Structures are given as structure tokens and as C-alpha cells.
Tab-separated table of C-alpha atoms in Angstrom:
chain	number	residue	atom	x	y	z
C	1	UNK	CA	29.651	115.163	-19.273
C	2	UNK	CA	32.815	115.933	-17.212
C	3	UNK	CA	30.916	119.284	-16.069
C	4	UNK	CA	27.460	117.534	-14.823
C	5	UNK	CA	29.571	114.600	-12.680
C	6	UNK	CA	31.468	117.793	-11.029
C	7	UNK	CA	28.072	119.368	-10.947
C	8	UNK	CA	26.221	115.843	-9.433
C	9	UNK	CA	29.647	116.051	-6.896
C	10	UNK	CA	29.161	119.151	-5.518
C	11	UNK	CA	25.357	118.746	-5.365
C	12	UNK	CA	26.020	115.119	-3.549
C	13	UNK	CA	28.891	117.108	-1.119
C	14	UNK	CA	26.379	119.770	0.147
C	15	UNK	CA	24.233	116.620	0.751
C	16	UNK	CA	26.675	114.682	2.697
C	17	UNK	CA	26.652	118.012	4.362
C	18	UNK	CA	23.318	118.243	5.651
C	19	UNK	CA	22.823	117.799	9.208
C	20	UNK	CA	20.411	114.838	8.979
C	21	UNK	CA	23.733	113.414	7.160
C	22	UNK	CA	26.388	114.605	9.668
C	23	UNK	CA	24.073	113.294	12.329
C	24	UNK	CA	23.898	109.694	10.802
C	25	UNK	CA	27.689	109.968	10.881
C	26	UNK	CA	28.071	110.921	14.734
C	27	UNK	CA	25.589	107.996	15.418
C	28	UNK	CA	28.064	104.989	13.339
C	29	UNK	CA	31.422	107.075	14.826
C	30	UNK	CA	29.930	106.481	18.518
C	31	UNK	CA	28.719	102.890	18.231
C	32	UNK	CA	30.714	100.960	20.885
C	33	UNK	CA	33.871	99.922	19.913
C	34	UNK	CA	34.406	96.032	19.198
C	35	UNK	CA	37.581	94.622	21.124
C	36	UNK	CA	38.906	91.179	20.724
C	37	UNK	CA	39.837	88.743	23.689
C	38	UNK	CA	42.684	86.963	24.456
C	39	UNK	CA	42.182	84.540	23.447
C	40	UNK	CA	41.280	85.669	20.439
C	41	UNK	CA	45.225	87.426	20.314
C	42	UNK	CA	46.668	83.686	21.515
C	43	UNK	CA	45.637	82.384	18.624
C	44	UNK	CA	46.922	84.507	16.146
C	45	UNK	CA	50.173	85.011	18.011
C	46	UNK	CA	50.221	80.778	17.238
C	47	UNK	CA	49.151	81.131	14.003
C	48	UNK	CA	51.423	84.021	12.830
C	49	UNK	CA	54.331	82.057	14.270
C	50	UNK	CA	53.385	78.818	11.878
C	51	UNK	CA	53.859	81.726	9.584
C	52	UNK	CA	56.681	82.953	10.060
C	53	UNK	CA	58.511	79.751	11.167
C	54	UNK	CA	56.946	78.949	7.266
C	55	UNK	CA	58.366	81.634	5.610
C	56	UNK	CA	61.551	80.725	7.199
C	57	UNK	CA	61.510	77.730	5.688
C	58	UNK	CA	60.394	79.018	2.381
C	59	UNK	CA	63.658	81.284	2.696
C	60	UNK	CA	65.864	78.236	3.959
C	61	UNK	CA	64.615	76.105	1.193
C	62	UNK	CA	64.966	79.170	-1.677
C	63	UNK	CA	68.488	80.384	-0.639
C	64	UNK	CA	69.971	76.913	0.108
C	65	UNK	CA	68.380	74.552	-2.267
C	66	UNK	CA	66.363	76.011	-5.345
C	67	UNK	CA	69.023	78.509	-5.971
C	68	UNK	CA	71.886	76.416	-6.120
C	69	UNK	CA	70.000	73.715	-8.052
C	70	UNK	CA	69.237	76.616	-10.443
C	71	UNK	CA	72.246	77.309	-10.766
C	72	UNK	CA	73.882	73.875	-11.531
C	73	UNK	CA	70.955	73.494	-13.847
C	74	UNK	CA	72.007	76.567	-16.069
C	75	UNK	CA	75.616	75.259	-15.650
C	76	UNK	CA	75.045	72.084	-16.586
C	77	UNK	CA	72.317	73.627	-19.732
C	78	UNK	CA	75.185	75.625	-20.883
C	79	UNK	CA	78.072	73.233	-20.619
C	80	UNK	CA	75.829	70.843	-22.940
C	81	UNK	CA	75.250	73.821	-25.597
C	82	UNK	CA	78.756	74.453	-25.639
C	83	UNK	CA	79.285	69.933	-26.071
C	84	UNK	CA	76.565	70.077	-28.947
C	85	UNK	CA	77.125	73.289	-30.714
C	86	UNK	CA	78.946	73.855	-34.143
C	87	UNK	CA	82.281	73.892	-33.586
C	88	UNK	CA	83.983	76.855	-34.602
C	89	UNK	CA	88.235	75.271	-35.367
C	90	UNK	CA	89.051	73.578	-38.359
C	91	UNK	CA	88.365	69.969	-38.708
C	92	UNK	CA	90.761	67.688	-37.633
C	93	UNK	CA	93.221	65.881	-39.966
C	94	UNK	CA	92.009	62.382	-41.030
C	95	UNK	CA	94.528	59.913	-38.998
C	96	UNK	CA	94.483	56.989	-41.318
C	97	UNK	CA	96.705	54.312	-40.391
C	98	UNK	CA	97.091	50.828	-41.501
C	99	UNK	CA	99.913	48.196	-43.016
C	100	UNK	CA	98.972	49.396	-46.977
C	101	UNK	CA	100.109	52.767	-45.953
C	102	UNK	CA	103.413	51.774	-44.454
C	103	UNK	CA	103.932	49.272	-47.139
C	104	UNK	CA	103.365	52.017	-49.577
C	105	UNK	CA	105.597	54.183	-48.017
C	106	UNK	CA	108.347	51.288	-47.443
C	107	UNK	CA	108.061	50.416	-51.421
C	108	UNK	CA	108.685	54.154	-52.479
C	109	UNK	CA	111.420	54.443	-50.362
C	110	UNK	CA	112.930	51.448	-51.822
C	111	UNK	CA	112.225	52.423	-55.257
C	112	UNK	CA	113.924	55.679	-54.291
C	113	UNK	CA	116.953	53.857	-53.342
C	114	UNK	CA	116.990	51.712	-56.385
C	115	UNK	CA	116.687	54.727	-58.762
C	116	UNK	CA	119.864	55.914	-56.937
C	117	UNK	CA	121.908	53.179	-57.256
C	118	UNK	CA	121.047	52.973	-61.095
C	119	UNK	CA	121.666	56.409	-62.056
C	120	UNK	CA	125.309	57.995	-62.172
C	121	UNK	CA	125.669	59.742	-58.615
C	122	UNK	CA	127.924	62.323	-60.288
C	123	UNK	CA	128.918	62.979	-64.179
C	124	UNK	CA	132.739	63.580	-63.155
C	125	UNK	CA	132.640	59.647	-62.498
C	126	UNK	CA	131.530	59.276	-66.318
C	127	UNK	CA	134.262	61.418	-67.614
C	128	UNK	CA	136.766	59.340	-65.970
C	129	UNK	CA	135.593	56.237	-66.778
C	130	UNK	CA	135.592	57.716	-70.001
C	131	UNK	CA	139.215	59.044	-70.136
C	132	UNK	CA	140.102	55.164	-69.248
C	133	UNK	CA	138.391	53.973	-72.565
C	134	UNK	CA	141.879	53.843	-74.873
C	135	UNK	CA	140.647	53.076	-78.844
C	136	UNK	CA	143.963	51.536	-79.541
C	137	UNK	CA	144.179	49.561	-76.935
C	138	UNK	CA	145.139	45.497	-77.428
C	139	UNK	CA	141.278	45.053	-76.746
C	140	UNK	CA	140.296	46.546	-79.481
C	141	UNK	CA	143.122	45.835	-82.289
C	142	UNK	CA	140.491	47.160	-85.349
C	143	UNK	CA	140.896	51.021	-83.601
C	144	UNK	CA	136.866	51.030	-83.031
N	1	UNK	CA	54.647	106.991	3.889
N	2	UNK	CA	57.250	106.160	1.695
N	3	UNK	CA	60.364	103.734	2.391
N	4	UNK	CA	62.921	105.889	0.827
N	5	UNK	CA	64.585	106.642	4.403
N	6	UNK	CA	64.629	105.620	7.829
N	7	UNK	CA	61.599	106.303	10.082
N	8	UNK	CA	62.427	107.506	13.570
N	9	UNK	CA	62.054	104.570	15.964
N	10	UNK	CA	58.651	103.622	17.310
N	11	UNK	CA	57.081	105.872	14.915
N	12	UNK	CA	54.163	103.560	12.528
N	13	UNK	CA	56.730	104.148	9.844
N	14	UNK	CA	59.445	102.653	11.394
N	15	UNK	CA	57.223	99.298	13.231
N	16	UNK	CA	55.929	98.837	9.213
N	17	UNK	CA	59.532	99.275	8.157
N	18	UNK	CA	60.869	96.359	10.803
N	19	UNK	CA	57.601	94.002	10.204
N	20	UNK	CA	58.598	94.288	6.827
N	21	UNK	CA	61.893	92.623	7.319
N	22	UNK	CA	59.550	89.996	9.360
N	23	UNK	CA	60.555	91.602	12.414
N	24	UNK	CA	57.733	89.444	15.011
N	25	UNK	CA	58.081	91.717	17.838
N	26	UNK	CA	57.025	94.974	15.440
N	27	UNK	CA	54.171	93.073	14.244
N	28	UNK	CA	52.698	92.476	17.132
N	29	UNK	CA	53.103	96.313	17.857
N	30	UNK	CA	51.349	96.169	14.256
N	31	UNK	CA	48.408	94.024	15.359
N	32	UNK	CA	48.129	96.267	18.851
N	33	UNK	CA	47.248	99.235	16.407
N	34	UNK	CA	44.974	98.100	14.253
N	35	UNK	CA	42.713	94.955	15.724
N	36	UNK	CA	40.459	96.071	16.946
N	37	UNK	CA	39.040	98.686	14.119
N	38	UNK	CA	39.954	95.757	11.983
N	39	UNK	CA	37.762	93.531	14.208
N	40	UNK	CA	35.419	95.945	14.338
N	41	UNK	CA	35.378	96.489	10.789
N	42	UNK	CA	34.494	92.803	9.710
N	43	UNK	CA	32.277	91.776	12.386
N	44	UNK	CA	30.018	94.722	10.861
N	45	UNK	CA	30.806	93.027	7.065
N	46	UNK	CA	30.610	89.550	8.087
N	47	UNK	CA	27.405	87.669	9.282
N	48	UNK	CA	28.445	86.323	13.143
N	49	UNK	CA	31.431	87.093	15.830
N	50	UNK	CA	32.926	84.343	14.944
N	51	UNK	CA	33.492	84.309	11.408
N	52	UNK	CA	34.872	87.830	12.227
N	53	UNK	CA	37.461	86.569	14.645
N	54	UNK	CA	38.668	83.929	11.726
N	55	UNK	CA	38.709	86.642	8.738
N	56	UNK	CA	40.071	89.353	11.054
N	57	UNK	CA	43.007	86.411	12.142
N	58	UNK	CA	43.178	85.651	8.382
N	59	UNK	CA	43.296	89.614	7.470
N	60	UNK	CA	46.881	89.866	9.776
N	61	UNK	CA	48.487	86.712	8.339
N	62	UNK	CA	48.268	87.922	5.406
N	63	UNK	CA	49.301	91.621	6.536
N	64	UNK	CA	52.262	89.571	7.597
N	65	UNK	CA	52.691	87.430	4.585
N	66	UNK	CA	52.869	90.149	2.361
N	67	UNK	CA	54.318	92.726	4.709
N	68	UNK	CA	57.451	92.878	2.506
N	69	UNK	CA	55.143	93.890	-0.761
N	70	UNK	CA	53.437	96.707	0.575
N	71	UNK	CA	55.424	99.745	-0.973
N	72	UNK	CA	53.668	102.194	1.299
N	73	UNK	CA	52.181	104.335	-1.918
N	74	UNK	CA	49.027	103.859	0.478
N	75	UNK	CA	48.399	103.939	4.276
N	76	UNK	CA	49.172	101.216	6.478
N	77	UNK	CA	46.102	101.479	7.524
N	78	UNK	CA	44.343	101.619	3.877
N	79	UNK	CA	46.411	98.793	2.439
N	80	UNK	CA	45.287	96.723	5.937
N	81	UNK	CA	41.495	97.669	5.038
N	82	UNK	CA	42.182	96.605	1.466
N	83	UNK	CA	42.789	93.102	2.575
N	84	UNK	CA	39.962	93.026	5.110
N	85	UNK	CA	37.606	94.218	2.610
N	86	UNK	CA	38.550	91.845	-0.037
N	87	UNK	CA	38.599	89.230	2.303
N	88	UNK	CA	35.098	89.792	3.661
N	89	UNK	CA	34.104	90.203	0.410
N	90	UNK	CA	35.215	87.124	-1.267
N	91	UNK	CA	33.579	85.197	2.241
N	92	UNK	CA	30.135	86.844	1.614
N	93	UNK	CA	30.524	85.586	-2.247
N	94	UNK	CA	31.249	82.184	-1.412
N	95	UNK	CA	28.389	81.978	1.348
N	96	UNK	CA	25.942	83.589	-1.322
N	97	UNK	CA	23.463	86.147	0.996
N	98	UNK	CA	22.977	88.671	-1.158
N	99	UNK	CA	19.059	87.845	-0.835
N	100	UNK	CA	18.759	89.768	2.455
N	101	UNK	CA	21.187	92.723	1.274
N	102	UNK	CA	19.916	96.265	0.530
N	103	UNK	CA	21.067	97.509	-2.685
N	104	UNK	CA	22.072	100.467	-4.108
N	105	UNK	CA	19.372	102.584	-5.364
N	106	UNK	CA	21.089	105.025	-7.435
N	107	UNK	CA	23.926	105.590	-10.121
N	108	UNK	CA	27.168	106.310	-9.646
N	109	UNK	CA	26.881	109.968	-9.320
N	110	UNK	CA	24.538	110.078	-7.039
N	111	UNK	CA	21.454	111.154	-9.680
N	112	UNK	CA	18.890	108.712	-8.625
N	113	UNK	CA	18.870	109.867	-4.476
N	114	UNK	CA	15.915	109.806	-2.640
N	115	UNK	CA	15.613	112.094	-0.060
N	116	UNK	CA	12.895	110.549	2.512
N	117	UNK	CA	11.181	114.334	4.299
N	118	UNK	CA	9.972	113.280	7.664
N	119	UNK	CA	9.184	115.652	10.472
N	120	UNK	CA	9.939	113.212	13.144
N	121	UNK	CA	13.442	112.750	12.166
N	122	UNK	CA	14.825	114.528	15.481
N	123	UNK	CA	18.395	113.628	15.719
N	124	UNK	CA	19.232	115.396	18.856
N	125	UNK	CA	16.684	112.955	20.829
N	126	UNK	CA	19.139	110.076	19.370
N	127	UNK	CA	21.366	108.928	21.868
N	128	UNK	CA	23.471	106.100	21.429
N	129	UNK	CA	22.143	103.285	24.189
N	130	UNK	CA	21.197	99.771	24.363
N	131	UNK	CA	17.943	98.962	21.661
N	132	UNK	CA	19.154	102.356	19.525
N	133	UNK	CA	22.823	100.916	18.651
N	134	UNK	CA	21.162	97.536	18.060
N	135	UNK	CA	19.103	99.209	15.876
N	136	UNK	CA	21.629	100.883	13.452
N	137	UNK	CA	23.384	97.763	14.090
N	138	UNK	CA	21.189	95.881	12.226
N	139	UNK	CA	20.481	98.169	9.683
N	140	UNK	CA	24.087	98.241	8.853
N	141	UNK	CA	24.410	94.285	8.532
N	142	UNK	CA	21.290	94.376	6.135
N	143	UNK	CA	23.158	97.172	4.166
N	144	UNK	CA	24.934	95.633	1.052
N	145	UNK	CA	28.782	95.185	1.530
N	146	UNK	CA	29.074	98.319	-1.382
N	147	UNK	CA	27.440	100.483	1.278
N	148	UNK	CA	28.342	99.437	4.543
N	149	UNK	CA	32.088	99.270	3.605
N	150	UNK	CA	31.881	102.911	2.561
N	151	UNK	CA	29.829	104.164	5.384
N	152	UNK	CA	32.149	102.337	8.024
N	153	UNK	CA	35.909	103.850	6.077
N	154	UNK	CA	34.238	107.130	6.324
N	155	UNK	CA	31.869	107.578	9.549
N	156	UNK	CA	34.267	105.330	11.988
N	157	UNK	CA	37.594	105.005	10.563
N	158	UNK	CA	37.884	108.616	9.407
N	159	UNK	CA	39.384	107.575	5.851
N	160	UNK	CA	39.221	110.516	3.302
N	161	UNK	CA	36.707	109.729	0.047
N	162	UNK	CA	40.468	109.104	-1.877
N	163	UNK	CA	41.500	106.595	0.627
N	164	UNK	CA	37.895	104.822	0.232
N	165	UNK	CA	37.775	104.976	-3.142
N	166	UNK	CA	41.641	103.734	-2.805
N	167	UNK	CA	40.797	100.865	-0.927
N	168	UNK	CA	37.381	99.630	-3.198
N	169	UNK	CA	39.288	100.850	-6.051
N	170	UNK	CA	35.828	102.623	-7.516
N	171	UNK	CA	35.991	106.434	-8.329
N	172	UNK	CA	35.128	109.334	-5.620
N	173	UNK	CA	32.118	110.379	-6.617
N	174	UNK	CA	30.700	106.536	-6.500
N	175	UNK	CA	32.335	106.648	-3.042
N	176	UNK	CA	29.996	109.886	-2.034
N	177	UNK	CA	26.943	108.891	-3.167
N	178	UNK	CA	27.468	105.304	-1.508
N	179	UNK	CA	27.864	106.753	1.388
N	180	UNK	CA	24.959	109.395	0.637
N	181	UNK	CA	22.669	105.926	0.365
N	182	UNK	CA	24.169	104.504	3.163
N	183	UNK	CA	23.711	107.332	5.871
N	184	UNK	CA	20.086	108.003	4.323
N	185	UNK	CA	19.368	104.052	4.623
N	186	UNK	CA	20.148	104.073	8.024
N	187	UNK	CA	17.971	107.794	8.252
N	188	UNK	CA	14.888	105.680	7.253
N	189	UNK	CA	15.740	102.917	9.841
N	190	UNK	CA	15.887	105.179	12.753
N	191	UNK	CA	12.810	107.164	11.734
N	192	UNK	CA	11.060	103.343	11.562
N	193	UNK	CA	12.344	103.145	15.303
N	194	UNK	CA	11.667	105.902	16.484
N	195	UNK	CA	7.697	105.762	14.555
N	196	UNK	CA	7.408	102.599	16.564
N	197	UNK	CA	8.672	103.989	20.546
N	198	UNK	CA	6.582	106.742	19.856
N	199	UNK	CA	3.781	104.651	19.656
């Protein structure tokens, strides 16, 4: 397949060769050549300067508003994310306040102090008021 | 032509290089080059003068629009003819005149060519004046925009077959045998001519 289109090609290049061919060719090269007018130029010497004052724009526009709205857009995108994402640190401690709790508190500490003024502070004290304890004393005339 | 370093100054690398950076005063060095072959180019793929002047206008704002794309793999000159030919295509879609067009009459490869024997195809009498050029003038603009774009890149602008087929983006050897039709279409309108003078 490959072999006949190389074939056709070279068949179809000693064609273009021909001199009837070549002499079509000289004909369209010398055909007058088509200039334009001024006027013609004016106008697209107005036109390509709507362009370009355009693409200015375009540029001004890009590199002074769409970028930095881009960018405040990603900022802001992120910073949300970051608001509304799982967060990562253990939860806080439950702050429960309230009068029950203090009075709660206030009542053990006051049972605390109560259960210290019961008990013996020391045993030494016991011993002593124990050494005062006399069996034959005039209180106690039986010896008990 | 290739970007990767700096052209010497005034050089066609070097204007492409500063109208790519949108430089206005290489651009119109640009436009000096090329419009009139552009011009010339269209008028012969476009019906009237006029609609020429607008699509050759339209074919350097858009040069200049996309002057900062064009990697310069190509030619100037090929990627410029790109955008004309596209541009003149797309019009002669949109106005729909394919009715008066002459086709292609072979394959790709050139299998189906018709070679038209005449003994009164004297090419040496053929000079270039007045009724003769209006003549293969309008044989071209009856030729269909496959054939008269290839017959125009080659016989007047000199492109090579892998510029053409580049620029249409069709294979060479569709490129030669389009441009076999083309030159043998225009053949068989100068022999009518010249039938009829003799007479």
C-alpha cells in the first residue's frame, strides 16, 4: 500500500514536472501583484490599536484585579477549611459552673472540718488524758 | 525559526520576536512584509475586493492577537497563511457557494488524473497581458478553495509541498495531486481561450 502511494508520488512528481505543468506555474507566479491602499493600511493601523489598547486592558484587568481576587478567594476557601475541619487537639475540659457545685464543695469542706474536730488530733493527747484518770481517786471511792 | 535565542536586530526573527511581546512598531514592520501576498492571497479565495480587504484586516488582528502563541515550529509566513486560509475558508462556508466551485476530480494520490492531449496547447505564445490574466483569473476563482489554496502556496508564494500540506494540515501527496488538478484545470481554461482567439 505504502509502496504504490510512493509509486502514485513519484509518478504525480514527474507530472508536476512536465512543462505544460511548469508553464501553468510561470503563468499564476507572474499574475500582477495585488497591493492594498492606504487607506486600506489606515484602517488596520486603527483597528490593531483598539487591539492592542484591548489587550492592555485585558492585561490591566488580569494582573490587577482577577489575580488578586483569586487569590483572596483561595485565602479566604482555605481559611474556612481550616474553621470547619476536624480538629486535631483534645477536646476541651467541660467548664461547669453553678451554686450546687460550690455548695457541694463548701459542704465537704465543712464536713472535713467537722470530722477533724471530732477525731483525736494526736494519740499522745489520749495517753495523757489517760495518765490523769486515778482509780482511787475520791470520785470513785468503790476503786472502779 | 525557533525562539530559543535572540535574533539579530531587524532580522524577521527578531521583528516576530518584538511583535510577540506586542511590540506595535515591529508589527507594523510585520504587516509591511506580508500584506500584500496576504491580500493577494484572499482576494484570489474570497469572492470581491472588498471582502478581501476585511478578511485580510481580520487575518493581521488576529496575527497580532495571537502573536504571543505562535512558537515558531512553522514559518512566519506559514502560520500567517494558516490563519488566512482558515479564515477564508470558514467565510466561503458561511456564504455557502460551493455551487459554482470546481471540484476535485481525483483521489488523494493523484490515481484518477486526467491528462487533457491538445495540440494547440502552445505555452510559449502565452504571455501574461490584459484578457489572458483575466482569464486565469477567473479560472482560479471558479477553482474550489482545496485547489486554488494549493496552487496559489505553491505557484506564487513559493511554499514547499511540507509547508502546504503544513498549512491545510492534509498529507503531501494530497498536496501534489491538488495542485496536479489545479495547474491542469487552469491548462483546459487557457486551451478554451486560446480555441476561441484563434477563431
Amino acid at each position: 500500500m505504502k509502496r504504490n502511494t510512493r509509486l502514485n508520488e513519484e509518478a504525480l512528481d514527474l507530472k508536476l514536472a512536465s512543462d505544460s505543468q511548469l508553464m501553468v506555474a510561470k503563468l499564476v507566479k507572474d499574475l500582477p501583484q495585488d497591493q492594498v491602499d492606504l487607506v486600506w493600511r489606515s484602517n488596520l493601523n486603527e483597528k490593531l490599536r483598539v487591539a492592542a489598547s484591548a489587550a492592555a486592558r485585558r492585561r490591566l484587568v488580569t494582573n490587577w484585579v482577577l489575580r488578586p481576587a483569586l487569590g483572596l478567594s483561595l485565602a479566604g476557601a482555605v481559611f474556612l477549611v481550616v474553621l470547619s475541619g476536624p480538629r486535631t487537639s483534645a477536646p476541651p475540659t467541660r467548664q461547669v459552673g453553678g451554686p450546687g457545685i460550690e455548695a457541694a464543695l463548701v459542704n465537704a469542706y465543712h464536713a472535713d472540718s467537722v470530722t477533724d474536730e471530732v477525731s483525736p488530733a494526736e494519740p499522745a493527747q489520749n495517753v495523757n488524758a489517760d495518765s490523769t484518770y486515778d482509780p482511787y481517786s475520791v470520785d470513785n471511792p468503790n476503786g472502779i | 525559526m525557533r525562539f530559543g535565542k535572540r535574533a539579530e536586530p531587524g532580522t524577521e526573527a527578531a521583528i516576530i520576536d518584538r511583535c510577540r511581546r506586542q511590540d506595535a512598531e515591529a508589527f507594523d514592520l510585520f504587516v509591511d512584509m506580508f500584506e500584500n501576498r496576504v491580500f493577494g492571497f484572499v482576494r484570489r479565495m474570497t469572492s470581491g475586493v472588498e471582502e478581501a480587504q476585511d478578511v485580510t484586516q481580520e487575518v493581521f488582528i488576529r496575527a497580532f492577537q495571537n502573536m504571543h502563541r505562535f512558537d515558531g515550529r512553522s514559518s512566519a509566513k506559514t502560520w500567517l497563511f494558516r490563519i488566512a486560509y482558515n479564515l477564508c475558508v470558514d467565510r466561503s462556508r458561511r456564504a455557502d457557494r460551493g455551487l459554482n466551485e470546481v471540484g476535485m476530480q481525483a483521489g488523494p494520490d493523484g490515481e484518477d488524473i486526467i491528462e487533457v492531449p491538445d495540440d494547440r496547447w502552445e505555452p510559449e505564445r502565452l504571455t501574461l497581458e490584459g484578457e489572458l490574466a483575466d482569464v486565469l483569473e477567473r479560472a482560479i476563482s471558479n477553482m474550489s478553495p482545496k485547489l486554488k489554496s494549493v496552487l496559489l502556496l505553491h505557484d506564487r508564494e513559493d511554499a514547499s509541498y511540507e509547508e502546504i500540506a503544513e498549512t491545510l494540515n492534509v498529507p503531501v501527496g494530497t498536496v501534489k495531486s491538488r495542485l496536479f488538478l489545479a495547474r491542469n484545470y487552469l491548462q483546459g481554461a487557457l486551451k478554451g481561450y486560446l480555441r476561441g482567439e484563434s477563431r
